[in-house]
mmCIF file of C-alpha atoms in Angstrom:
data_model
loop_
_atom_site.group_PDB
_atom_site.id
_atom_site.type_symbol
_atom_site.label_atom_id
_atom_site.label_comp_id
_atom_site.label_asym_id
_atom_site.label_seq_id
_atom_site.Cartn_x
_atom_site.Cartn_y
_atom_site.Cartn_z
ATOM 1 C CA MET J 10 -90.939 -18.361 37.853
ATOM 2 C CA SER J 11 -90.433 -21.360 40.628
ATOM 3 C CA TYR J 12 -87.132 -24.016 40.459
ATOM 4 C CA GLN J 13 -87.056 -27.419 41.227
ATOM 5 C CA VAL J 14 -84.888 -28.443 44.444
ATOM 6 C CA THR J 15 -84.074 -32.554 44.842
ATOM 7 C CA ILE J 16 -83.413 -33.561 47.660
ATOM 8 C CA GLU J 17 -80.610 -36.193 48.685
ATOM 9 C CA PRO J 18 -80.846 -39.032 50.188
ATOM 10 C CA THR J 19 -84.561 -38.997 50.171
ATOM 11 C CA GLY J 20 -85.157 -37.880 46.841
ATOM 12 C CA GLU J 21 -87.907 -35.557 47.392
ATOM 13 C CA GLN J 22 -88.536 -32.862 45.148
ATOM 14 C CA ILE J 23 -89.656 -29.545 45.873
ATOM 15 C CA GLU J 24 -91.388 -26.103 44.484
ATOM 16 C CA VAL J 25 -89.287 -23.017 45.652
ATOM 17 C CA GLU J 26 -90.964 -20.115 44.119
ATOM 18 C CA GLU J 27 -88.714 -16.907 43.095
ATOM 19 C CA GLY J 28 -87.576 -15.014 46.094
ATOM 20 C CA GLN J 29 -88.563 -18.240 47.970
ATOM 21 C CA THR J 30 -85.873 -19.883 50.503
ATOM 22 C CA ILE J 31 -85.638 -23.369 49.871
ATOM 23 C CA LEU J 32 -86.980 -24.262 53.798
ATOM 24 C CA GLN J 33 -89.727 -22.046 53.185
ATOM 25 C CA ALA J 34 -90.036 -24.217 50.093
ATOM 26 C CA ALA J 35 -89.400 -26.997 51.785
ATOM 27 C CA LEU J 36 -92.128 -26.595 55.634
ATOM 28 C CA ARG J 37 -94.831 -25.495 52.989
ATOM 29 C CA GLN J 38 -95.332 -28.672 51.492
ATOM 30 C CA GLY J 39 -94.486 -30.897 53.794
ATOM 31 C CA VAL J 40 -90.546 -32.262 53.516
ATOM 32 C CA TRP J 41 -89.060 -31.980 56.581
ATOM 33 C CA LEU J 42 -85.131 -29.794 57.068
ATOM 34 C CA PRO J 43 -83.838 -29.895 59.922
ATOM 35 C CA PHE J 44 -82.746 -26.090 61.181
ATOM 36 C CA ALA J 45 -83.169 -24.113 64.231
ATOM 37 C CA CYS J 46 -82.923 -20.491 64.199
ATOM 38 C CA GLY J 47 -84.576 -20.230 61.091
ATOM 39 C CA HIS J 48 -82.219 -16.849 60.625
ATOM 40 C CA GLY J 49 -78.397 -18.067 59.600
ATOM 41 C CA THR J 50 -76.846 -18.106 62.173
ATOM 42 C CA CYS J 51 -76.430 -21.829 63.395
ATOM 43 C CA ALA J 52 -75.482 -23.898 60.708
ATOM 44 C CA THR J 53 -78.491 -26.283 62.314
ATOM 45 C CA CYS J 54 -79.929 -26.257 59.142
ATOM 46 C CA LYS J 55 -76.209 -26.666 56.446
ATOM 47 C CA CYS J 56 -76.382 -28.347 52.920
ATOM 48 C CA GLN J 57 -74.069 -29.271 50.247
ATOM 49 C CA VAL J 58 -75.415 -28.339 47.026
ATOM 50 C CA LEU J 59 -74.495 -30.916 44.403
ATOM 51 C CA GLU J 60 -76.395 -29.368 40.872
ATOM 52 C CA GLY J 61 -77.239 -26.075 40.218
ATOM 53 C CA GLU J 62 -76.358 -22.112 40.956
ATOM 54 C CA VAL J 63 -77.944 -20.977 44.890
ATOM 55 C CA ASP J 64 -77.634 -16.872 45.798
ATOM 56 C CA LEU J 65 -76.566 -17.464 49.580
ATOM 57 C CA GLY J 66 -78.552 -15.163 51.521
ATOM 58 C CA ALA J 67 -78.070 -13.428 55.145
ATOM 59 C CA ALA J 68 -75.851 -16.709 55.977
ATOM 60 C CA SER J 69 -74.024 -15.887 58.894
ATOM 61 C CA SER J 70 -69.489 -15.999 58.608
ATOM 62 C CA PHE J 71 -69.954 -17.787 61.673
ATOM 63 C CA ALA J 72 -72.303 -20.352 61.136
ATOM 64 C CA LEU J 73 -70.695 -20.328 56.721
ATOM 65 C CA MET J 74 -67.796 -20.556 56.912
ATOM 66 C CA ASP J 75 -65.798 -19.134 53.879
ATOM 67 C CA MET J 76 -64.061 -22.414 53.223
ATOM 68 C CA GLU J 77 -67.356 -23.799 53.011
ATOM 69 C CA ARG J 78 -68.935 -21.454 51.276
ATOM 70 C CA ASP J 79 -66.739 -22.311 47.894
ATOM 71 C CA GLU J 80 -67.309 -26.161 48.993
ATOM 72 C CA GLY J 81 -70.472 -25.378 48.148
ATOM 73 C CA LYS J 82 -72.052 -25.948 51.180
ATOM 74 C CA VAL J 83 -75.885 -23.618 51.823
ATOM 75 C CA LEU J 84 -78.404 -22.470 54.027
ATOM 76 C CA ALA J 85 -81.563 -23.895 53.639
ATOM 77 C CA CYS J 86 -82.938 -20.873 55.710
ATOM 78 C CA CYS J 87 -81.109 -18.039 53.239
ATOM 79 C CA ALA J 88 -80.433 -19.980 50.847
ATOM 80 C CA ILE J 89 -82.846 -19.327 47.537
ATOM 81 C CA PRO J 90 -81.895 -21.104 44.208
ATOM 82 C CA ARG J 91 -81.078 -19.421 40.571
ATOM 83 C CA SER J 92 -81.642 -22.466 39.191
ATOM 84 C CA ASP J 93 -83.056 -26.497 39.265
ATOM 85 C CA LEU J 94 -80.768 -27.282 42.717
ATOM 86 C CA VAL J 95 -79.735 -31.275 44.277
ATOM 87 C CA ILE J 96 -79.197 -30.726 47.114
ATOM 88 C CA GLU J 97 -77.911 -33.355 49.881
ATOM 89 C CA ALA J 98 -78.692 -32.470 53.549
ATOM 90 C CA ASP J 99 -78.514 -34.593 57.425
ATOM 91 C CA ILE J 100 -82.100 -36.214 57.252
ATOM 92 C CA ASP J 101 -82.959 -39.304 59.843
ATOM 93 C CA VAL J 102 -85.483 -40.132 58.512
ATOM 94 C CA ASP J 103 -88.568 -40.443 60.853
ATOM 95 C CA ALA J 104 -90.852 -42.709 59.531
ATOM 96 C CA ASP J 105 -93.380 -41.358 62.724
ATOM 97 C CA PHE J 106 -94.152 -37.287 60.963
ATOM 98 C CA ALA J 107 -96.523 -37.059 59.808
ATOM 99 C CA GLY J 108 -95.914 -34.215 57.105
ATOM 100 C CA HIS J 109 -98.132 -31.968 57.814
ATOM 101 C CA PRO J 110 -97.634 -28.690 55.026
ATOM 102 C CA VAL J 111 -96.580 -25.442 56.756
ATOM 103 C CA GLU J 112 -100.056 -22.510 56.469
ATOM 104 C CA ASP J 113 -100.496 -19.358 57.123
ATOM 105 C CA TYR J 114 -103.627 -18.739 59.277
ATOM 106 C CA ARG J 115 -105.630 -15.926 60.785
ATOM 107 C CA ALA J 116 -106.805 -16.346 64.356
ATOM 108 C CA VAL J 117 -108.555 -14.664 66.781
ATOM 109 C CA VAL J 118 -108.376 -14.375 70.482
ATOM 110 C CA THR J 119 -110.668 -15.942 71.921
ATOM 111 C CA ARG J 120 -110.160 -15.932 75.662
ATOM 112 C CA LEU J 121 -106.966 -14.973 77.916
ATOM 113 C CA VAL J 122 -106.369 -16.778 81.124
ATOM 114 C CA GLU J 123 -104.317 -16.119 83.735
ATOM 115 C CA LEU J 124 -102.511 -19.131 84.192
ATOM 116 C CA SER J 125 -100.230 -17.613 86.638
ATOM 117 C CA PRO J 126 -98.487 -14.706 88.204
ATOM 118 C CA THR J 127 -95.800 -15.279 84.489
ATOM 119 C CA ILE J 128 -97.966 -17.088 82.332
ATOM 120 C CA ARG J 129 -100.773 -16.558 80.410
ATOM 121 C CA GLY J 130 -102.766 -19.538 78.280
ATOM 122 C CA VAL J 131 -103.756 -17.862 74.864
ATOM 123 C CA HIS J 132 -107.579 -18.946 73.280
ATOM 124 C CA LEU J 133 -107.927 -18.743 69.237
ATOM 125 C CA LYS J 134 -109.934 -19.110 66.872
ATOM 126 C CA LEU J 135 -108.742 -19.851 63.636
ATOM 127 C CA ASP J 136 -109.775 -19.228 60.019
ATOM 128 C CA ARG J 137 -109.878 -22.774 58.292
ATOM 129 C CA PRO J 138 -108.849 -26.312 60.543
ATOM 130 C CA MET J 139 -105.020 -26.346 60.623
ATOM 131 C CA ALA J 140 -103.893 -30.274 60.873
ATOM 132 C CA PHE J 141 -100.991 -30.751 63.340
ATOM 133 C CA GLN J 142 -99.565 -33.253 65.811
ATOM 134 C CA ALA J 143 -99.537 -33.493 69.290
ATOM 135 C CA GLY J 144 -95.896 -31.379 70.355
ATOM 136 C CA GLN J 145 -95.988 -29.022 67.616
ATOM 137 C CA TYR J 146 -94.897 -25.662 67.470
ATOM 138 C CA VAL J 147 -96.778 -22.582 65.054
ATOM 139 C CA ASN J 148 -94.822 -18.805 65.233
ATOM 140 C CA LEU J 149 -96.900 -16.507 65.761
ATOM 141 C CA GLN J 150 -97.006 -12.842 64.244
ATOM 142 C CA LEU J 151 -97.611 -9.556 66.622
ATOM 143 C CA PRO J 152 -99.013 -5.985 65.599
ATOM 144 C CA GLY J 153 -96.019 -3.565 65.372
ATOM 145 C CA ILE J 154 -92.933 -6.481 66.028
ATOM 146 C CA GLU J 155 -90.804 -7.501 64.403
ATOM 147 C CA GLY J 156 -90.749 -10.942 62.747
ATOM 148 C CA THR J 157 -92.722 -14.117 64.429
ATOM 149 C CA ARG J 158 -92.000 -15.559 68.073
ATOM 150 C CA ALA J 159 -92.920 -19.360 68.019
ATOM 151 C CA PHE J 160 -94.837 -21.205 70.726
ATOM 152 C CA SER J 161 -95.837 -24.562 71.294
ATOM 153 C CA LEU J 162 -98.996 -25.687 70.921
ATOM 154 C CA ALA J 163 -101.158 -26.592 73.695
ATOM 155 C CA ASN J 164 -104.845 -27.971 72.723
ATOM 156 C CA SER J 165 -104.974 -31.572 71.473
ATOM 157 C CA PRO J 166 -105.154 -32.152 67.239
ATOM 158 C CA ASP J 167 -108.851 -33.505 67.110
ATOM 159 C CA ARG J 168 -110.061 -29.100 67.899
ATOM 160 C CA PRO J 169 -108.021 -28.384 64.479
ATOM 161 C CA ASP J 170 -109.631 -25.140 64.032
ATOM 162 C CA GLU J 171 -108.566 -23.671 67.525
ATOM 163 C CA VAL J 172 -105.423 -22.974 69.075
ATOM 164 C CA GLU J 173 -104.372 -22.928 72.942
ATOM 165 C CA LEU J 174 -100.962 -21.191 73.815
ATOM 166 C CA HIS J 175 -99.359 -20.773 76.691
ATOM 167 C CA VAL J 176 -97.051 -18.054 77.543
ATOM 168 C CA ARG J 177 -94.617 -17.051 79.920
ATOM 169 C CA LEU J 178 -94.249 -13.116 80.657
ATOM 170 C CA VAL J 179 -90.051 -12.373 79.978
ATOM 171 C CA GLU J 180 -88.329 -9.778 81.425
ATOM 172 C CA GLY J 181 -87.553 -7.182 78.943
ATOM 173 C CA GLY J 182 -89.251 -9.441 75.911
ATOM 174 C CA VAL J 183 -91.359 -7.292 73.707
ATOM 175 C CA ALA J 184 -93.638 -9.539 72.795
ATOM 176 C CA THR J 185 -94.433 -11.891 75.945
ATOM 177 C CA ALA J 186 -94.510 -7.975 77.498
ATOM 178 C CA HIS J 187 -97.578 -7.497 74.717
ATOM 179 C CA ILE J 188 -99.317 -10.354 75.195
ATOM 180 C CA HIS J 189 -99.324 -10.695 79.297
ATOM 181 C CA GLN J 190 -100.174 -6.397 79.259
ATOM 182 C CA ARG J 191 -101.830 -6.007 75.942
ATOM 183 C CA LEU J 192 -103.384 -7.864 73.612
ATOM 184 C CA GLN J 193 -107.313 -8.469 74.231
ATOM 185 C CA VAL J 194 -109.869 -10.741 73.289
ATOM 186 C CA GLY J 195 -111.342 -10.016 69.953
ATOM 187 C CA ASP J 196 -108.305 -9.827 68.665
ATOM 188 C CA SER J 197 -106.819 -10.165 65.117
ATOM 189 C CA LEU J 198 -104.149 -12.326 64.969
ATOM 190 C CA GLU J 199 -101.332 -14.029 62.075
ATOM 191 C CA LEU J 200 -99.509 -17.052 63.010
ATOM 192 C CA SER J 201 -97.876 -19.987 60.595
ATOM 193 C CA GLY J 202 -98.258 -23.128 61.217
ATOM 194 C CA PRO J 203 -96.966 -26.497 62.696
ATOM 195 C CA TYR J 204 -93.338 -25.986 62.635
ATOM 196 C CA GLY J 205 -91.440 -28.639 64.930
ATOM 197 C CA GLN J 206 -90.331 -32.585 64.803
ATOM 198 C CA PHE J 207 -91.250 -32.896 68.886
ATOM 199 C CA PHE J 208 -93.741 -35.093 69.001
ATOM 200 C CA VAL J 209 -94.401 -38.889 69.858
ATOM 201 C CA ARG J 210 -92.600 -40.970 67.850
ATOM 202 C CA GLY J 211 -95.882 -44.048 68.407
ATOM 203 C CA SER J 212 -94.023 -46.205 65.905
ATOM 204 C CA GLN J 213 -91.785 -46.741 69.001
ATOM 205 C CA PRO J 214 -92.134 -49.486 72.064
ATOM 206 C CA GLY J 215 -91.942 -48.022 75.086
ATOM 207 C CA ASP J 216 -93.828 -46.829 78.293
ATOM 208 C CA LEU J 217 -93.483 -42.924 78.631
ATOM 209 C CA ILE J 218 -92.276 -40.093 80.827
ATOM 210 C CA PHE J 219 -92.943 -36.333 79.853
ATOM 211 C CA ILE J 220 -90.854 -34.389 82.213
ATOM 212 C CA ALA J 221 -92.316 -30.481 81.877
ATOM 213 C CA GLY J 222 -90.977 -26.587 83.373
ATOM 214 C CA GLY J 223 -93.041 -23.816 83.623
ATOM 215 C CA SER J 224 -94.824 -23.336 80.089
ATOM 216 C CA GLY J 225 -92.854 -25.711 78.579
ATOM 217 C CA LEU J 226 -96.151 -27.807 80.097
ATOM 218 C CA SER J 227 -97.788 -26.682 76.346
ATOM 219 C CA SER J 228 -96.498 -29.103 74.394
ATOM 220 C CA PRO J 229 -96.646 -32.360 76.715
ATOM 221 C CA GLN J 230 -100.387 -31.673 77.379
ATOM 222 C CA SER J 231 -101.258 -31.521 73.536
ATOM 223 C CA MET J 232 -99.500 -35.015 73.880
ATOM 224 C CA ILE J 233 -101.117 -36.623 76.792
ATOM 225 C CA LEU J 234 -104.481 -35.070 75.585
ATOM 226 C CA ASP J 235 -103.903 -36.869 71.950
ATOM 227 C CA LEU J 236 -102.588 -40.170 73.882
ATOM 228 C CA LEU J 237 -105.589 -39.938 77.079
ATOM 229 C CA ALA J 238 -107.990 -39.054 73.391
ATOM 230 C CA ARG J 239 -107.029 -41.825 71.261
ATOM 231 C CA GLY J 240 -106.950 -45.039 74.144
ATOM 232 C CA ASP J 241 -103.783 -45.292 74.199
ATOM 233 C CA THR J 242 -103.248 -47.973 76.478
ATOM 234 C CA ARG J 243 -99.166 -47.483 77.427
ATOM 235 C CA ARG J 244 -98.249 -46.363 80.923
ATOM 236 C CA ILE J 245 -97.575 -42.995 80.849
ATOM 237 C CA THR J 246 -96.846 -40.974 83.780
ATOM 238 C CA LEU J 247 -96.324 -36.763 83.918
ATOM 239 C CA PHE J 248 -94.085 -34.549 86.337
ATOM 240 C CA GLN J 249 -94.397 -31.216 86.187
ATOM 241 C CA GLY J 250 -91.561 -28.701 88.099
ATOM 242 C CA ALA J 251 -92.523 -25.343 89.230
ATOM 243 C CA ARG J 252 -91.407 -22.933 91.704
ATOM 244 C CA ASN J 253 -94.353 -23.109 93.714
ATOM 245 C CA ARG J 254 -97.721 -23.562 93.964
ATOM 246 C CA ALA J 255 -98.978 -20.765 92.409
ATOM 247 C CA GLU J 256 -96.599 -21.132 89.406
ATOM 248 C CA LEU J 257 -97.726 -24.692 89.302
ATOM 249 C CA TYR J 258 -100.709 -24.233 86.301
ATOM 250 C CA ASN J 259 -103.166 -26.802 84.608
ATOM 251 C CA ARG J 260 -102.808 -29.578 87.964
ATOM 252 C CA GLU J 261 -106.497 -29.080 88.144
ATOM 253 C CA LEU J 262 -106.735 -30.838 84.267
ATOM 254 C CA PHE J 263 -104.312 -33.492 85.427
ATOM 255 C CA GLU J 264 -105.851 -34.673 88.710
ATOM 256 C CA GLU J 265 -108.963 -35.089 86.531
ATOM 257 C CA LEU J 266 -107.176 -36.655 83.882
ATOM 258 C CA ALA J 267 -105.462 -39.485 86.647
ATOM 259 C CA ALA J 268 -108.590 -39.619 87.689
ATOM 260 C CA ARG J 269 -109.736 -40.796 84.777
ATOM 261 C CA HIS J 270 -107.569 -42.864 83.157
ATOM 262 C CA ASP J 271 -105.506 -46.203 84.836
ATOM 263 C CA ASN J 272 -102.300 -45.395 82.873
ATOM 264 C CA PHE J 273 -102.141 -41.781 83.277
ATOM 265 C CA THR J 274 -100.416 -41.009 86.343
ATOM 266 C CA TYR J 275 -99.867 -37.013 87.414
ATOM 267 C CA VAL J 276 -96.471 -36.105 89.528
ATOM 268 C CA PRO J 277 -96.271 -32.147 90.661
ATOM 269 C CA ALA J 278 -93.294 -31.707 92.066
ATOM 270 C CA LEU J 279 -92.283 -28.041 93.709
ATOM 271 C CA SER J 280 -88.400 -26.062 93.848
ATOM 272 C CA GLN J 281 -89.281 -24.079 96.854
ATOM 273 C CA ALA J 282 -91.540 -25.432 99.331
ATOM 274 C CA ALA J 283 -89.694 -25.981 101.800
ATOM 275 C CA THR J 284 -92.455 -23.818 104.006
ATOM 276 C CA ASP J 285 -95.078 -24.228 102.471
ATOM 277 C CA GLU J 286 -96.307 -26.674 105.581
ATOM 278 C CA LEU J 287 -99.631 -27.263 102.877
ATOM 279 C CA TRP J 288 -98.146 -28.232 100.181
ATOM 280 C CA ASP J 289 -98.158 -32.109 100.204
ATOM 281 C CA GLY J 290 -96.679 -33.029 97.242
ATOM 282 C CA TYR J 291 -92.713 -33.728 95.418
ATOM 283 C CA ARG J 292 -90.420 -31.451 97.643
ATOM 284 C CA GLY J 293 -87.379 -31.127 95.026
ATOM 285 C CA TYR J 294 -86.109 -30.621 91.277
ATOM 286 C CA VAL J 295 -88.244 -32.251 88.865
ATOM 287 C CA HIS J 296 -85.669 -34.932 87.111
ATOM 288 C CA ASP J 297 -85.418 -35.638 91.035
ATOM 289 C CA ALA J 298 -89.179 -36.122 91.219
ATOM 290 C CA ALA J 299 -88.816 -38.256 88.296
ATOM 291 C CA ARG J 300 -85.863 -40.758 90.189
ATOM 292 C CA HIS J 301 -87.957 -40.904 93.102
ATOM 293 C CA HIS J 302 -90.734 -42.326 91.437
ATOM 294 C CA PHE J 303 -89.142 -45.148 89.445
ATOM 295 C CA ASP J 304 -86.726 -44.872 92.197
ATOM 296 C CA GLY J 305 -84.053 -44.590 89.320
ATOM 297 C CA ARG J 306 -84.497 -47.317 87.428
ATOM 298 C CA PHE J 307 -86.081 -45.519 83.103
ATOM 299 C CA SER J 308 -85.167 -48.087 81.071
ATOM 300 C CA GLY J 309 -88.187 -49.724 79.164
ATOM 301 C CA HIS J 310 -89.081 -45.755 78.386
ATOM 302 C CA LYS J 311 -89.441 -43.198 76.287
ATOM 303 C CA ALA J 312 -88.277 -40.348 78.139
ATOM 304 C CA TYR J 313 -90.168 -36.012 75.865
ATOM 305 C CA LEU J 314 -88.608 -33.703 77.519
ATOM 306 C CA CYS J 315 -89.750 -30.081 77.661
ATOM 307 C CA GLY J 316 -88.340 -26.059 79.455
ATOM 308 C CA PRO J 317 -85.683 -24.931 80.481
ATOM 309 C CA PRO J 318 -82.662 -25.484 79.401
ATOM 310 C CA PRO J 319 -81.497 -25.885 82.942
ATOM 311 C CA MET J 320 -84.224 -28.560 83.970
ATOM 312 C CA ILE J 321 -83.807 -30.104 80.027
ATOM 313 C CA ASP J 322 -79.483 -30.612 81.231
ATOM 314 C CA ALA J 323 -80.648 -32.304 84.721
ATOM 315 C CA ALA J 324 -83.961 -34.276 83.502
ATOM 316 C CA VAL J 325 -81.093 -35.895 80.724
ATOM 317 C CA THR J 326 -78.169 -36.218 83.150
ATOM 318 C CA CYS J 327 -80.747 -38.076 85.533
ATOM 319 C CA LEU J 328 -82.149 -40.705 82.242
ATOM 320 C CA MET J 329 -79.684 -41.560 81.198
ATOM 321 C CA GLN J 330 -77.624 -42.478 84.801
ATOM 322 C CA GLY J 331 -81.259 -44.098 84.600
ATOM 323 C CA ARG J 332 -80.412 -46.414 81.168
ATOM 324 C CA LEU J 333 -81.291 -44.781 78.893
ATOM 325 C CA PHE J 334 -80.319 -43.132 76.160
ATOM 326 C CA GLU J 335 -80.256 -40.804 73.445
ATOM 327 C CA ARG J 336 -82.948 -43.157 71.020
ATOM 328 C CA ASP J 337 -85.722 -43.060 73.714
ATOM 329 C CA ILE J 338 -84.907 -39.012 74.806
ATOM 330 C CA PHE J 339 -87.107 -36.655 72.949
ATOM 331 C CA MET J 340 -86.683 -33.341 73.576
ATOM 332 C CA GLU J 341 -88.148 -28.914 73.394
ATOM 333 C CA ARG J 342 -85.706 -26.831 75.268
ATOM 334 C CA PHE J 343 -87.668 -23.680 75.965
ATOM 335 C CA TYR J 344 -85.653 -20.430 74.940
ATOM 336 C CA SER J 345 -86.314 -16.399 75.119
ATOM 337 C CA ALA J 346 -85.088 -13.177 74.119
ATOM 338 C CA ALA J 347 -83.439 -13.060 77.908
ATOM 339 C CA ASP J 348 -81.180 -16.634 77.065
ATOM 340 C CA GLY J 349 -80.018 -14.882 73.837
ATOM 341 C CA ALA J 350 -77.020 -16.121 71.997
ATOM 342 C CA GLY J 351 -78.476 -18.811 74.086
ATOM 343 C CA GLU J 352 -81.340 -19.650 71.104
ATOM 344 C CA GLY J 353 -79.763 -22.125 68.986
ATOM 345 C CA GLN J 354 -77.822 -24.050 70.882
ATOM 346 C CA ARG J 355 -77.321 -27.977 70.824
ATOM 347 C CA SER J 356 -76.948 -30.188 73.250
ATOM 348 C CA ALA J 357 -73.835 -31.905 73.655
ATOM 349 C CA LEU J 358 -75.160 -35.249 74.208
ATOM 350 C CA PHE J 359 -76.984 -35.245 71.645
ATOM 351 C CA LYS J 360 -76.268 -35.020 67.119
ATOM 352 C CA ARG J 361 -80.157 -35.394 66.375
ATOM 353 C CA ILE J 362 -81.386 -32.279 69.321
#
């Protein structure tokens, strides 16, 4: 049995199978609903039931209060229809969202690369092509580990049957420890995707700034490879931050791209290079490198930020001081098991992030 769910204000309709959540069904039919944690604790996917009956599922009492339940509010990531439904969700219609449906894939590990002392590159071959937008992510299932883990795609969409992931080893992280210490070439894994609203807004004018820290380089790498492959003529500047030279991975790739493409500039920055006599690049934090490069004036650009929350917050402040605004800044925070309760938090500066 399945139920029809109409999503207002867009009027889109989806079919939800028995026992399936509204969010699962929407993503697998290429319909985007806002969400973050995916398991009922952050309230990002909260919506209003206008017609029909629904099982609230495992929604947290903190994310969905008793008063809200009485008012007919539900969390799409937990809510299971018990009849046809009409719901109202806080959807920003994005003309640049391609709406590729989420599907399940099997993959085989084809290559493992030690990108830095703490970041491992994982290359996978999919059982069939996956259409995605550069900047999106997949949920990876690891054997013997409960749940899935989200990793951004680092490869360009022109390699749809391959997946490249950059995985940072997290202290106490069961999944990342498995990937760094036990994963082998030839292993078979399951994943689903694509997910996410982090992608280049091609319809919006302006040159592009990318600011990346740590394994947050993965999404900007995918975006930049895609832009250059498609012959995008806007000026593209990548600022990559790391603590030291050992952690500054894929530098040669971006230096080679900068040599081949006049519209691409690469600026690496090391925050702990004060005593490194061999380092001839920027010494300091990556947002300060961006400020220095543009002389503190960012107006006319669109900025894409990806990395740990402290880097994101510092970069947002820097960009806004340089005359960029919410409409000009897009971001993807990299939360891990070590961040604990931080998962699912949103910037106080932004309604839509």
